mmCIF file with all atom_site columns, C-alpha atoms in Angstrom:
data_model
loop_
_atom_site.group_PDB
_atom_site.id
_atom_site.type_symbol
_atom_site.label_atom_id
_atom_site.label_alt_id
_atom_site.label_comp_id
_atom_site.label_asym_id
_atom_site.label_entity_id
_atom_site.label_seq_id
_atom_site.pdbx_PDB_ins_code
_atom_site.Cartn_x
_atom_site.Cartn_y
_atom_site.Cartn_z
_atom_site.occupancy
_atom_site.B_iso_or_equiv
_atom_site.pdbx_formal_charge
_atom_site.auth_seq_id
_atom_site.auth_comp_id
_atom_site.auth_asym_id
_atom_site.auth_atom_id
_atom_site.pdbx_PDB_model_num
ATOM 1  C CA . MET Y 1 1  ? 0.000   0.000  0.000  1.00 0.00 ? 1  MET Y CA 1
ATOM 2  C CA . PRO Y 1 2  ? 1.502   3.388  -0.926 1.00 0.00 ? 2  PRO Y CA 1
ATOM 3  C CA . VAL Y 1 3  ? 2.523   5.640  1.927  1.00 0.00 ? 3  VAL Y CA 1
ATOM 4  C CA . ASP Y 1 4  ? -0.171  8.206  1.127  1.00 0.00 ? 4  ASP Y CA 1
ATOM 5  C CA . GLN Y 1 5  ? -2.866  5.527  1.470  1.00 0.00 ? 5  GLN Y CA 1
ATOM 6  C CA . GLN Y 1 6  ? -1.598  4.070  4.756  1.00 0.00 ? 6  GLN Y CA 1
ATOM 7  C CA . GLU Y 1 7  ? -3.272  5.179  7.903  1.00 0.00 ? 7  GLU Y CA 1
ATOM 8  C CA . GLN Y 1 8  ? -1.249  7.238  10.310 1.00 0.00 ? 8  GLN Y CA 1
ATOM 9  C CA . PRO Y 1 9  ? -1.026  6.149  13.973 1.00 0.00 ? 9  PRO Y CA 1
ATOM 10 C CA . SER Y 1 10 ? -3.519  8.855  14.915 1.00 0.00 ? 10 SER Y CA 1
ATOM 11 C CA . ASP Y 1 11 ? -6.042  7.290  12.518 1.00 0.00 ? 11 ASP Y CA 1
ATOM 12 C CA . ILE Y 1 12 ? -5.646  3.913  14.193 1.00 0.00 ? 12 ILE Y CA 1
ATOM 13 C CA . ALA Y 1 13 ? -5.844  5.477  17.641 1.00 0.00 ? 13 ALA Y CA 1
ATOM 14 C CA . GLU Y 1 14 ? -8.936  7.418  16.556 1.00 0.00 ? 14 GLU Y CA 1
ATOM 15 C CA . ARG Y 1 15 ? -10.597 4.225  15.329 1.00 0.00 ? 15 ARG Y CA 1
ATOM 16 C CA . ALA Y 1 16 ? -9.762  2.494  18.629 1.00 0.00 ? 16 ALA Y CA 1
ATOM 17 C CA . ARG Y 1 17 ? -11.211 5.397  20.631 1.00 0.00 ? 17 ARG Y CA 1
ATOM 18 C CA . ALA Y 1 18 ? -14.365 5.366  18.501 1.00 0.00 ? 18 ALA Y CA 1
ATOM 19 C CA . ALA Y 1 19 ? -14.704 1.619  19.072 1.00 0.00 ? 19 ALA Y CA 1
ATOM 20 C CA . GLU Y 1 20 ? -14.862 2.217  22.829 1.00 0.00 ? 20 GLU Y CA 1
ATOM 21 C CA . GLU Y 1 21 ? -18.226 3.932  22.307 1.00 0.00 ? 21 GLU Y CA 1
ATOM 22 C CA . LEU Y 1 22 ? -19.784 0.924  20.551 1.00 0.00 ? 22 LEU Y CA 1
ATOM 23 C CA . PRO Y 1 23 ? -21.788 -1.888 22.119 1.00 0.00 ? 23 PRO Y CA 1
ATOM 24 C CA . LEU Y 1 24 ? -19.567 -4.758 23.267 1.00 0.00 ? 24 LEU Y CA 1
ATOM 25 C CA . THR Y 1 25 ? -20.196 -7.093 20.317 1.00 0.00 ? 25 THR Y CA 1
ATOM 26 C CA . GLU Y 1 26 ? -19.524 -4.366 17.760 1.00 0.00 ? 26 GLU Y CA 1
ATOM 27 C CA . ARG Y 1 27 ? -16.504 -3.190 19.729 1.00 0.00 ? 27 ARG Y CA 1
ATOM 28 C CA . ALA Y 1 28 ? -15.033 -6.677 19.628 1.00 0.00 ? 28 ALA Y CA 1
ATOM 29 C CA . ASP Y 1 29 ? -15.437 -6.802 15.842 1.00 0.00 ? 29 ASP Y CA 1
ATOM 30 C CA . VAL Y 1 30 ? -13.714 -3.443 15.378 1.00 0.00 ? 30 VAL Y CA 1
ATOM 31 C CA . PHE Y 1 31 ? -10.802 -4.381 17.625 1.00 0.00 ? 31 PHE Y CA 1
ATOM 32 C CA . ALA Y 1 32 ? -10.459 -7.741 15.859 1.00 0.00 ? 32 ALA Y CA 1
ATOM 33 C CA . GLY Y 1 33 ? -10.278 -5.890 12.543 1.00 0.00 ? 33 GLY Y CA 1
ATOM 34 C CA . LEU Y 1 34 ? -7.672  -3.471 13.875 1.00 0.00 ? 34 LEU Y CA 1
ATOM 35 C CA . HIS Y 1 35 ? -5.662  -6.393 15.234 1.00 0.00 ? 35 HIS Y CA 1
ATOM 36 C CA . ASP Y 1 36 ? -5.741  -8.180 11.885 1.00 0.00 ? 36 ASP Y CA 1
ATOM 37 C CA . GLU Y 1 37 ? -4.779  -5.020 10.011 1.00 0.00 ? 37 GLU Y CA 1
ATOM 38 C CA . LEU Y 1 38 ? -1.832  -4.275 12.285 1.00 0.00 ? 38 LEU Y CA 1
ATOM 39 C CA . ARG Y 1 39 ? -0.666  -7.912 12.239 1.00 0.00 ? 39 ARG Y CA 1
ATOM 40 C CA . THR Y 1 40 ? -0.732  -7.897 8.437  1.00 0.00 ? 40 THR Y CA 1
ATOM 41 C CA . ARG Y 1 41 ? 1.321   -4.695 8.342  1.00 0.00 ? 41 ARG Y CA 1
ATOM 42 C CA . LEU Y 1 42 ? 3.896   -6.103 10.726 1.00 0.00 ? 42 LEU Y CA 1
ATOM 43 C CA . GLU Y 1 43 ? 4.154   -9.397 8.860  1.00 0.00 ? 43 GLU Y CA 1
ATOM 44 C CA . SER Y 1 44 ? 4.605   -7.592 5.537  1.00 0.00 ? 44 SER Y CA 1
ATOM 45 C CA . GLY Y 1 45 ? 7.312   -5.338 6.939  1.00 0.00 ? 45 GLY Y CA 1
ATOM 46 C CA . GLY Y 1 46 ? 5.105   -2.248 6.946  1.00 0.00 ? 46 GLY Y CA 1
ATOM 47 C CA . THR Y 1 47 ? 5.001   0.227  9.749  1.00 0.00 ? 47 THR Y CA 1
ATOM 48 C CA . ALA Y 1 48 ? 2.068   1.891  11.417 1.00 0.00 ? 48 ALA Y CA 1
ATOM 49 C CA . SER Y 1 49 ? 3.742   5.296  11.145 1.00 0.00 ? 49 SER Y CA 1
ATOM 50 C CA . ALA Y 1 50 ? 4.928   5.175  7.526  1.00 0.00 ? 50 ALA Y CA 1
#
């Protein structure tokens, strides 16, 4: 993914904060998605801040 299309850390943090406002089942889905996204970036050598 090109650098200009990657989310900045503040975007990820913002999504995590927004998830805290959701009902528990929806919150779990959002955090699972964030986890998968970050794991994929780490495994591919990407960085969260690039």
